[in-house]
């Protein structure tokens, strides 16, 4: 990969499974043979760092010092994945526009992909439109993460045309709840658990699930910019 690639995983609404998506993104790039650096903005402890401690740094992205640490160092790694704290997506995208980083995308000097994780609320739909107005020239993936049994507006009298605004629509299947518990307890990556987890059955479930997630990323061309 030539140009630095910034991947932002976020949403203004909480509880939509952003960190789960960020974890799969890190596994995906590792499977592609690409070194990725990760930024966990959930202060003070961080959640992403629990599962990917070797590549993750916890940084307060709401402060200027934190922003310098992250954005001044983008060229140091082929891929930087940022797990955005709930409520910080729109402010972060606005910041990228203000500091000229999004203009660099239009000039062919930087790649930016936003993985916009939505919930099954009308608020999530309104978020998409606002983000798309900022992200001219950057890739804007809409991600439906089935962390629960949400139908994402199926059968409701709600216009979902806004879902077509994004560059691609990614549909992440629900991972078996027991398998989720086993990976959480092991505090390791999905990919690592699929290889070395204590339960043969759960290793199989996690590995099969993540292959399906990777197929979604391949279809969206997450790795090609």
PDB file of C-alpha atoms in Angstrom:
ATOM      1  CA  UNK A   1       0.000   0.000   0.000  1.00  0.00           C
ATOM      2  CA  UNK A   2       1.362   3.389  -0.961  1.00  0.00           C
ATOM      3  CA  UNK A   3      -0.442   6.285   0.703  1.00  0.00           C
ATOM      4  CA  UNK A   4      -1.183   6.300   4.434  1.00  0.00           C
ATOM      5  CA  UNK A   5      -4.658   4.930   5.071  1.00  0.00           C
ATOM      6  CA  UNK A   6      -6.731   6.268   7.964  1.00  0.00           C
ATOM      7  CA  UNK A   7      -9.684   4.061   8.941  1.00  0.00           C
ATOM      8  CA  UNK A   8     -12.151   5.651  11.357  1.00  0.00           C
ATOM      9  CA  UNK A   9     -14.671   3.388  13.078  1.00  0.00           C
ATOM     10  CA  UNK A  10     -17.349   5.355  14.830  1.00  0.00           C
ATOM     11  CA  UNK A  11     -20.830   6.691  15.393  1.00  0.00           C
ATOM     12  CA  UNK A  12     -22.317   9.533  17.343  1.00  0.00           C
ATOM     13  CA  UNK A  13     -24.677   7.079  19.030  1.00  0.00           C
ATOM     14  CA  UNK A  14     -23.356   4.624  21.616  1.00  0.00           C
ATOM     15  CA  UNK A  15     -24.085   0.925  21.958  1.00  0.00           C
ATOM     16  CA  UNK A  16     -23.822   0.003  18.272  1.00  0.00           C
ATOM     17  CA  UNK A  17     -20.750  -2.226  18.487  1.00  0.00           C
ATOM     18  CA  UNK A  18     -18.031   0.102  17.230  1.00  0.00           C
ATOM     19  CA  UNK A  19     -15.205  -1.646  19.074  1.00  0.00           C
ATOM     20  CA  UNK A  20     -16.257  -5.053  17.739  1.00  0.00           C
ATOM     21  CA  UNK A  21     -15.988  -3.630  14.228  1.00  0.00           C
ATOM     22  CA  UNK A  22     -12.591  -2.072  14.978  1.00  0.00           C
ATOM     23  CA  UNK A  23     -11.345  -5.425  16.269  1.00  0.00           C
ATOM     24  CA  UNK A  24     -12.372  -7.181  13.070  1.00  0.00           C
ATOM     25  CA  UNK A  25     -10.771  -4.441  10.976  1.00  0.00           C
ATOM     26  CA  UNK A  26      -7.438  -4.953  12.748  1.00  0.00           C
ATOM     27  CA  UNK A  27      -7.697  -8.710  12.203  1.00  0.00           C
ATOM     28  CA  UNK A  28      -8.556  -8.115   8.567  1.00  0.00           C
ATOM     29  CA  UNK A  29      -5.521  -5.984   7.796  1.00  0.00           C
ATOM     30  CA  UNK A  30      -3.263  -8.394   9.669  1.00  0.00           C
ATOM     31  CA  UNK A  31      -4.615 -11.219   7.505  1.00  0.00           C
ATOM     32  CA  UNK A  32      -3.768  -9.066   4.467  1.00  0.00           C
ATOM     33  CA  UNK A  33      -0.178  -8.796   5.691  1.00  0.00           C
ATOM     34  CA  UNK A  34      -0.565  -5.088   6.440  1.00  0.00           C
ATOM     35  CA  UNK A  35       0.783  -3.579   9.656  1.00  0.00           C
ATOM     36  CA  UNK A  36      -1.871  -1.428  11.318  1.00  0.00           C
ATOM     37  CA  UNK A  37      -1.593   0.922  14.253  1.00  0.00           C
ATOM     38  CA  UNK A  38      -4.672   1.374  16.433  1.00  0.00           C
ATOM     39  CA  UNK A  39      -5.945   4.307  18.452  1.00  0.00           C
ATOM     40  CA  UNK A  40      -8.446   3.704  21.253  1.00  0.00           C
ATOM     41  CA  UNK A  41     -10.225   6.929  22.205  1.00  0.00           C
ATOM     42  CA  UNK A  42     -12.304   5.451  25.022  1.00  0.00           C
ATOM     43  CA  UNK A  43     -10.813   7.221  28.028  1.00  0.00           C
ATOM     44  CA  UNK A  44      -9.276   6.424  30.402  1.00  0.00           C
ATOM     45  CA  UNK A  45      -8.975   2.632  30.218  1.00  0.00           C
ATOM     46  CA  UNK A  46      -9.902   1.869  26.636  1.00  0.00           C
ATOM     47  CA  UNK A  47     -11.626  -1.272  25.381  1.00  0.00           C
ATOM     48  CA  UNK A  48      -9.904  -1.949  22.070  1.00  0.00           C
ATOM     49  CA  UNK A  49      -6.570  -2.109  23.869  1.00  0.00           C
ATOM     50  CA  UNK A  50      -7.765  -5.116  25.875  1.00  0.00           C
ATOM     51  CA  UNK A  51      -7.918  -7.201  22.717  1.00  0.00           C
ATOM     52  CA  UNK A  52      -5.067  -5.716  20.649  1.00  0.00           C
ATOM     53  CA  UNK A  53      -2.584  -4.427  23.262  1.00  0.00           C
ATOM     54  CA  UNK A  54       0.506  -4.744  21.049  1.00  0.00           C
ATOM     55  CA  UNK A  55      -0.681  -2.249  18.433  1.00  0.00           C
ATOM     56  CA  UNK A  56      -3.091  -0.028  20.389  1.00  0.00           C
ATOM     57  CA  UNK A  57      -2.524   3.264  22.168  1.00  0.00           C
ATOM     58  CA  UNK A  58      -5.206   4.958  24.280  1.00  0.00           C
ATOM     59  CA  UNK A  59      -5.379   8.655  23.370  1.00  0.00           C
ATOM     60  CA  UNK A  60      -7.765  11.466  24.271  1.00  0.00           C
ATOM     61  CA  UNK A  61      -8.787  12.636  20.825  1.00  0.00           C
ATOM     62  CA  UNK A  62     -10.780  15.552  22.218  1.00  0.00           C
ATOM     63  CA  UNK A  63      -7.547  17.317  23.232  1.00  0.00           C
ATOM     64  CA  UNK A  64      -5.117  19.110  20.926  1.00  0.00           C
ATOM     65  CA  UNK A  65      -2.201  17.099  22.315  1.00  0.00           C
ATOM     66  CA  UNK A  66      -4.005  13.862  21.530  1.00  0.00           C
ATOM     67  CA  UNK A  67      -4.850  15.055  18.031  1.00  0.00           C
ATOM     68  CA  UNK A  68      -1.182  15.875  17.391  1.00  0.00           C
ATOM     69  CA  UNK A  69      -0.148  12.368  18.515  1.00  0.00           C
ATOM     70  CA  UNK A  70      -2.588  10.754  16.139  1.00  0.00           C
ATOM     71  CA  UNK A  71      -2.680  12.881  13.018  1.00  0.00           C
ATOM     72  CA  UNK A  72       0.932  14.082  12.930  1.00  0.00           C
ATOM     73  CA  UNK A  73       2.028  10.456  12.944  1.00  0.00           C
ATOM     74  CA  UNK A  74      -0.162   9.027  10.183  1.00  0.00           C
ATOM     75  CA  UNK A  75       2.739   8.575   7.772  1.00  0.00           C
ATOM     76  CA  UNK A  76       4.533   6.291  10.253  1.00  0.00           C
ATOM     77  CA  UNK A  77       2.188   3.363   9.572  1.00  0.00           C
ATOM     78  CA  UNK A  78       0.522   2.034   6.394  1.00  0.00           C
ATOM     79  CA  UNK A  79      -2.830   1.882   8.200  1.00  0.00           C
ATOM     80  CA  UNK A  80      -4.125   3.694  11.285  1.00  0.00           C
ATOM     81  CA  UNK A  81      -7.403   2.458  12.750  1.00  0.00           C
ATOM     82  CA  UNK A  82      -9.198   4.767  15.176  1.00  0.00           C
ATOM     83  CA  UNK A  83     -11.976   3.455  17.398  1.00  0.00           C
ATOM     84  CA  UNK A  84     -13.932   6.647  18.009  1.00  0.00           C
ATOM     85  CA  UNK A  85     -15.634   7.150  21.366  1.00  0.00           C
ATOM     86  CA  UNK A  86     -19.409   7.553  21.194  1.00  0.00           C
ATOM     87  CA  UNK A  87     -20.385  11.114  20.406  1.00  0.00           C
ATOM     88  CA  UNK A  88     -17.038  12.064  18.852  1.00  0.00           C
ATOM     89  CA  UNK A  89     -17.571  11.003  15.240  1.00  0.00           C
ATOM     90  CA  UNK A  90     -18.979  14.252  13.871  1.00  0.00           C
ATOM     91  CA  UNK A  91     -16.522  16.449  15.846  1.00  0.00           C
ATOM     92  CA  UNK A  92     -13.635  14.292  14.591  1.00  0.00           C
ATOM     93  CA  UNK A  93     -14.733  14.484  10.964  1.00  0.00           C
ATOM     94  CA  UNK A  94     -15.164  18.235  11.318  1.00  0.00           C
ATOM     95  CA  UNK A  95     -11.641  18.433  12.732  1.00  0.00           C
ATOM     96  CA  UNK A  96     -10.223  16.483   9.779  1.00  0.00           C
ATOM     97  CA  UNK A  97     -11.815  18.985   7.454  1.00  0.00           C
ATOM     98  CA  UNK A  98     -10.547  21.983   9.432  1.00  0.00           C
ATOM     99  CA  UNK A  99      -6.917  20.793   9.610  1.00  0.00           C
ATOM    100  CA  UNK A 100      -6.843  20.027   5.892  1.00  0.00           C
ATOM    101  CA  UNK A 101      -6.591  16.252   6.102  1.00  0.00           C
ATOM    102  CA  UNK A 102      -9.695  15.653   3.997  1.00  0.00           C
ATOM    103  CA  UNK A 103      -8.338  18.094   1.406  1.00  0.00           C
ATOM    104  CA  UNK A 104      -5.253  15.847   1.220  1.00  0.00           C
ATOM    105  CA  UNK A 105      -7.566  13.001   0.209  1.00  0.00           C
ATOM    106  CA  UNK A 106      -8.903  15.037  -2.703  1.00  0.00           C
ATOM    107  CA  UNK A 107      -5.298  15.894  -3.656  1.00  0.00           C
ATOM    108  CA  UNK A 108      -4.345  12.212  -3.716  1.00  0.00           C
ATOM    109  CA  UNK A 109      -1.990  12.426  -0.714  1.00  0.00           C
ATOM    110  CA  UNK A 110      -4.000  10.474   1.872  1.00  0.00           C
ATOM    111  CA  UNK A 111      -6.664   7.770   2.009  1.00  0.00           C
ATOM    112  CA  UNK A 112      -9.513   8.015   4.488  1.00  0.00           C
ATOM    113  CA  UNK A 113     -12.209   5.412   5.053  1.00  0.00           C
ATOM    114  CA  UNK A 114     -14.977   6.035   7.577  1.00  0.00           C
ATOM    115  CA  UNK A 115     -16.786   2.948   8.815  1.00  0.00           C
ATOM    116  CA  UNK A 116     -19.986   4.460  10.125  1.00  0.00           C
ATOM    117  CA  UNK A 117     -21.600   1.957  12.491  1.00  0.00           C
ATOM    118  CA  UNK A 118     -25.330   2.542  12.754  1.00  0.00           C
ATOM    119  CA  UNK A 119     -27.997   1.387  15.167  1.00  0.00           C
ATOM    120  CA  UNK A 120     -31.658   0.647  14.547  1.00  0.00           C
ATOM    121  CA  UNK A 121     -32.769   4.180  15.422  1.00  0.00           C
ATOM    122  CA  UNK A 122     -33.835   7.112  13.314  1.00  0.00           C
ATOM    123  CA  UNK A 123     -31.019   9.072  14.962  1.00  0.00           C
ATOM    124  CA  UNK A 124     -28.531   6.783  13.206  1.00  0.00           C
ATOM    125  CA  UNK A 125     -30.099   7.565   9.845  1.00  0.00           C
ATOM    126  CA  UNK A 126     -29.780  11.299  10.448  1.00  0.00           C
ATOM    127  CA  UNK A 127     -26.112  10.836  11.386  1.00  0.00           C
ATOM    128  CA  UNK A 128     -25.319   9.391   7.966  1.00  0.00           C
ATOM    129  CA  UNK A 129     -26.503  12.424   6.061  1.00  0.00           C
ATOM    130  CA  UNK A 130     -24.539  14.808   8.259  1.00  0.00           C
ATOM    131  CA  UNK A 131     -21.329  12.806   7.947  1.00  0.00           C
ATOM    132  CA  UNK A 132     -21.633  12.463   4.180  1.00  0.00           C
ATOM    133  CA  UNK A 133     -21.679  16.247   3.777  1.00  0.00           C
ATOM    134  CA  UNK A 134     -18.264  16.440   5.449  1.00  0.00           C
ATOM    135  CA  UNK A 135     -16.711  13.423   3.735  1.00  0.00           C
ATOM    136  CA  UNK A 136     -16.539  14.628   0.146  1.00  0.00           C
ATOM    137  CA  UNK A 137     -13.884  12.562  -1.631  1.00  0.00           C
ATOM    138  CA  UNK A 138     -13.424  10.055   1.202  1.00  0.00           C
ATOM    139  CA  UNK A 139     -14.914   6.584   1.438  1.00  0.00           C
ATOM    140  CA  UNK A 140     -17.942   6.357   3.706  1.00  0.00           C
ATOM    141  CA  UNK A 141     -18.961   2.795   4.555  1.00  0.00           C
ATOM    142  CA  UNK A 142     -22.287   2.288   6.329  1.00  0.00           C
ATOM    143  CA  UNK A 143     -21.980  -0.645   8.730  1.00  0.00           C
ATOM    144  CA  UNK A 144     -24.898  -2.590  10.142  1.00  0.00           C
ATOM    145  CA  UNK A 145     -23.437  -4.598  13.012  1.00  0.00           C
ATOM    146  CA  UNK A 146     -25.879  -7.223  14.225  1.00  0.00           C
ATOM    147  CA  UNK A 147     -24.706  -7.288  17.838  1.00  0.00           C
ATOM    148  CA  UNK A 148     -28.320  -8.108  18.704  1.00  0.00           C
ATOM    149  CA  UNK A 149     -31.443  -9.154  16.815  1.00  0.00           C
ATOM    150  CA  UNK A 150     -32.233  -5.696  15.454  1.00  0.00           C
ATOM    151  CA  UNK A 151     -33.935  -5.787  12.049  1.00  0.00           C
ATOM    152  CA  UNK A 152     -32.632  -2.331  11.038  1.00  0.00           C
ATOM    153  CA  UNK A 153     -36.005  -0.807  10.082  1.00  0.00           C
ATOM    154  CA  UNK A 154     -37.327  -3.853   8.210  1.00  0.00           C
ATOM    155  CA  UNK A 155     -41.120  -3.628   7.952  1.00  0.00           C
ATOM    156  CA  UNK A 156     -41.287  -0.119   9.378  1.00  0.00           C
ATOM    157  CA  UNK A 157     -42.635   2.923   7.583  1.00  0.00           C
ATOM    158  CA  UNK A 158     -39.270   4.685   7.646  1.00  0.00           C
ATOM    159  CA  UNK A 159     -37.327   5.834   4.594  1.00  0.00           C
ATOM    160  CA  UNK A 160     -33.919   4.133   4.475  1.00  0.00           C
ATOM    161  CA  UNK A 161     -32.790   5.757   1.213  1.00  0.00           C
ATOM    162  CA  UNK A 162     -30.065   7.488   3.220  1.00  0.00           C
ATOM    163  CA  UNK A 163     -28.297   4.107   3.517  1.00  0.00           C
ATOM    164  CA  UNK A 164     -27.489   4.413  -0.195  1.00  0.00           C
ATOM    165  CA  UNK A 165     -25.466   7.585   0.404  1.00  0.00           C
ATOM    166  CA  UNK A 166     -22.416   5.642   1.529  1.00  0.00           C
ATOM    167  CA  UNK A 167     -19.699   4.185  -0.665  1.00  0.00           C
ATOM    168  CA  UNK A 168     -20.687   0.686   0.444  1.00  0.00           C
ATOM    169  CA  UNK A 169     -23.091  -1.008   2.834  1.00  0.00           C
ATOM    170  CA  UNK A 170     -21.463  -3.593   5.104  1.00  0.00           C
ATOM    171  CA  UNK A 171     -23.652  -6.101   6.939  1.00  0.00           C
ATOM    172  CA  UNK A 172     -21.865  -7.825   9.832  1.00  0.00           C
ATOM    173  CA  UNK A 173     -23.657 -10.971  11.049  1.00  0.00           C
ATOM    174  CA  UNK A 174     -24.319 -11.617  14.707  1.00  0.00           C
ATOM    175  CA  UNK A 175     -21.708 -13.714  16.504  1.00  0.00           C
ATOM    176  CA  UNK A 176     -23.067 -16.491  18.714  1.00  0.00           C
ATOM    177  CA  UNK A 177     -23.574 -14.986  22.183  1.00  0.00           C
ATOM    178  CA  UNK A 178     -21.691 -17.775  23.956  1.00  0.00           C
ATOM    179  CA  UNK A 179     -18.776 -17.417  21.549  1.00  0.00           C
ATOM    180  CA  UNK A 180     -18.732 -13.694  22.265  1.00  0.00           C
ATOM    181  CA  UNK A 181     -18.490 -14.436  25.992  1.00  0.00           C
ATOM    182  CA  UNK A 182     -15.567 -16.819  25.483  1.00  0.00           C
ATOM    183  CA  UNK A 183     -13.582 -14.273  23.453  1.00  0.00           C
ATOM    184  CA  UNK A 184     -14.364 -11.526  25.961  1.00  0.00           C
ATOM    185  CA  UNK A 185     -13.154 -13.699  28.831  1.00  0.00           C
ATOM    186  CA  UNK A 186      -9.958 -14.571  26.942  1.00  0.00           C
ATOM    187  CA  UNK A 187      -9.296 -10.851  26.243  1.00  0.00           C
ATOM    188  CA  UNK A 188      -7.702 -11.667  22.904  1.00  0.00           C
ATOM    189  CA  UNK A 189      -8.422 -10.910  19.266  1.00  0.00           C
ATOM    190  CA  UNK A 190     -11.067 -12.819  17.342  1.00  0.00           C
ATOM    191  CA  UNK A 191      -8.381 -14.193  15.024  1.00  0.00           C
ATOM    192  CA  UNK A 192      -6.221 -15.379  17.906  1.00  0.00           C
ATOM    193  CA  UNK A 193      -9.141 -17.048  19.628  1.00  0.00           C
ATOM    194  CA  UNK A 194     -10.098 -18.831  16.410  1.00  0.00           C
ATOM    195  CA  UNK A 195      -6.609 -20.370  16.408  1.00  0.00           C
ATOM    196  CA  UNK A 196      -5.821 -20.988  20.067  1.00  0.00           C
ATOM    197  CA  UNK A 197      -9.027 -20.574  22.099  1.00  0.00           C
ATOM    198  CA  UNK A 198      -9.766 -23.070  24.855  1.00  0.00           C
ATOM    199  CA  UNK A 199     -12.994 -24.371  23.313  1.00  0.00           C
ATOM    200  CA  UNK A 200     -12.855 -26.301  20.028  1.00  0.00           C
ATOM    201  CA  UNK A 201     -16.505 -25.500  19.314  1.00  0.00           C
ATOM    202  CA  UNK A 202     -16.155 -21.802  20.039  1.00  0.00           C
ATOM    203  CA  UNK A 203     -12.936 -21.565  17.996  1.00  0.00           C
ATOM    204  CA  UNK A 204     -14.884 -22.883  15.042  1.00  0.00           C
ATOM    205  CA  UNK A 205     -17.786 -20.495  15.539  1.00  0.00           C
ATOM    206  CA  UNK A 206     -15.527 -17.452  15.881  1.00  0.00           C
ATOM    207  CA  UNK A 207     -13.414 -18.399  12.869  1.00  0.00           C
ATOM    208  CA  UNK A 208     -16.464 -19.059  10.673  1.00  0.00           C
ATOM    209  CA  UNK A 209     -18.052 -15.761  11.741  1.00  0.00           C
ATOM    210  CA  UNK A 210     -14.939 -13.708  11.084  1.00  0.00           C
ATOM    211  CA  UNK A 211     -14.498 -15.258   7.628  1.00  0.00           C
ATOM    212  CA  UNK A 212     -17.976 -13.950   6.855  1.00  0.00           C
ATOM    213  CA  UNK A 213     -17.000 -10.495   8.117  1.00  0.00           C
ATOM    214  CA  UNK A 214     -13.846 -10.545   5.970  1.00  0.00           C
ATOM    215  CA  UNK A 215     -15.959 -11.437   2.936  1.00  0.00           C
ATOM    216  CA  UNK A 216     -17.983  -8.270   3.557  1.00  0.00           C
ATOM    217  CA  UNK A 217     -14.771  -6.230   3.742  1.00  0.00           C
ATOM    218  CA  UNK A 218     -13.449  -7.827   0.561  1.00  0.00           C
ATOM    219  CA  UNK A 219     -16.680  -6.979  -1.260  1.00  0.00           C
ATOM    220  CA  UNK A 220     -16.438  -3.357  -0.073  1.00  0.00           C
ATOM    221  CA  UNK A 221     -12.735  -3.294  -1.079  1.00  0.00           C
ATOM    222  CA  UNK A 222     -11.675  -2.064   2.347  1.00  0.00           C
ATOM    223  CA  UNK A 223      -8.059  -2.982   1.561  1.00  0.00           C
ATOM    224  CA  UNK A 224      -7.978  -1.280  -1.863  1.00  0.00           C
ATOM    225  CA  UNK A 225      -7.671   2.508  -1.878  1.00  0.00           C
TER     226      UNK A 225
END
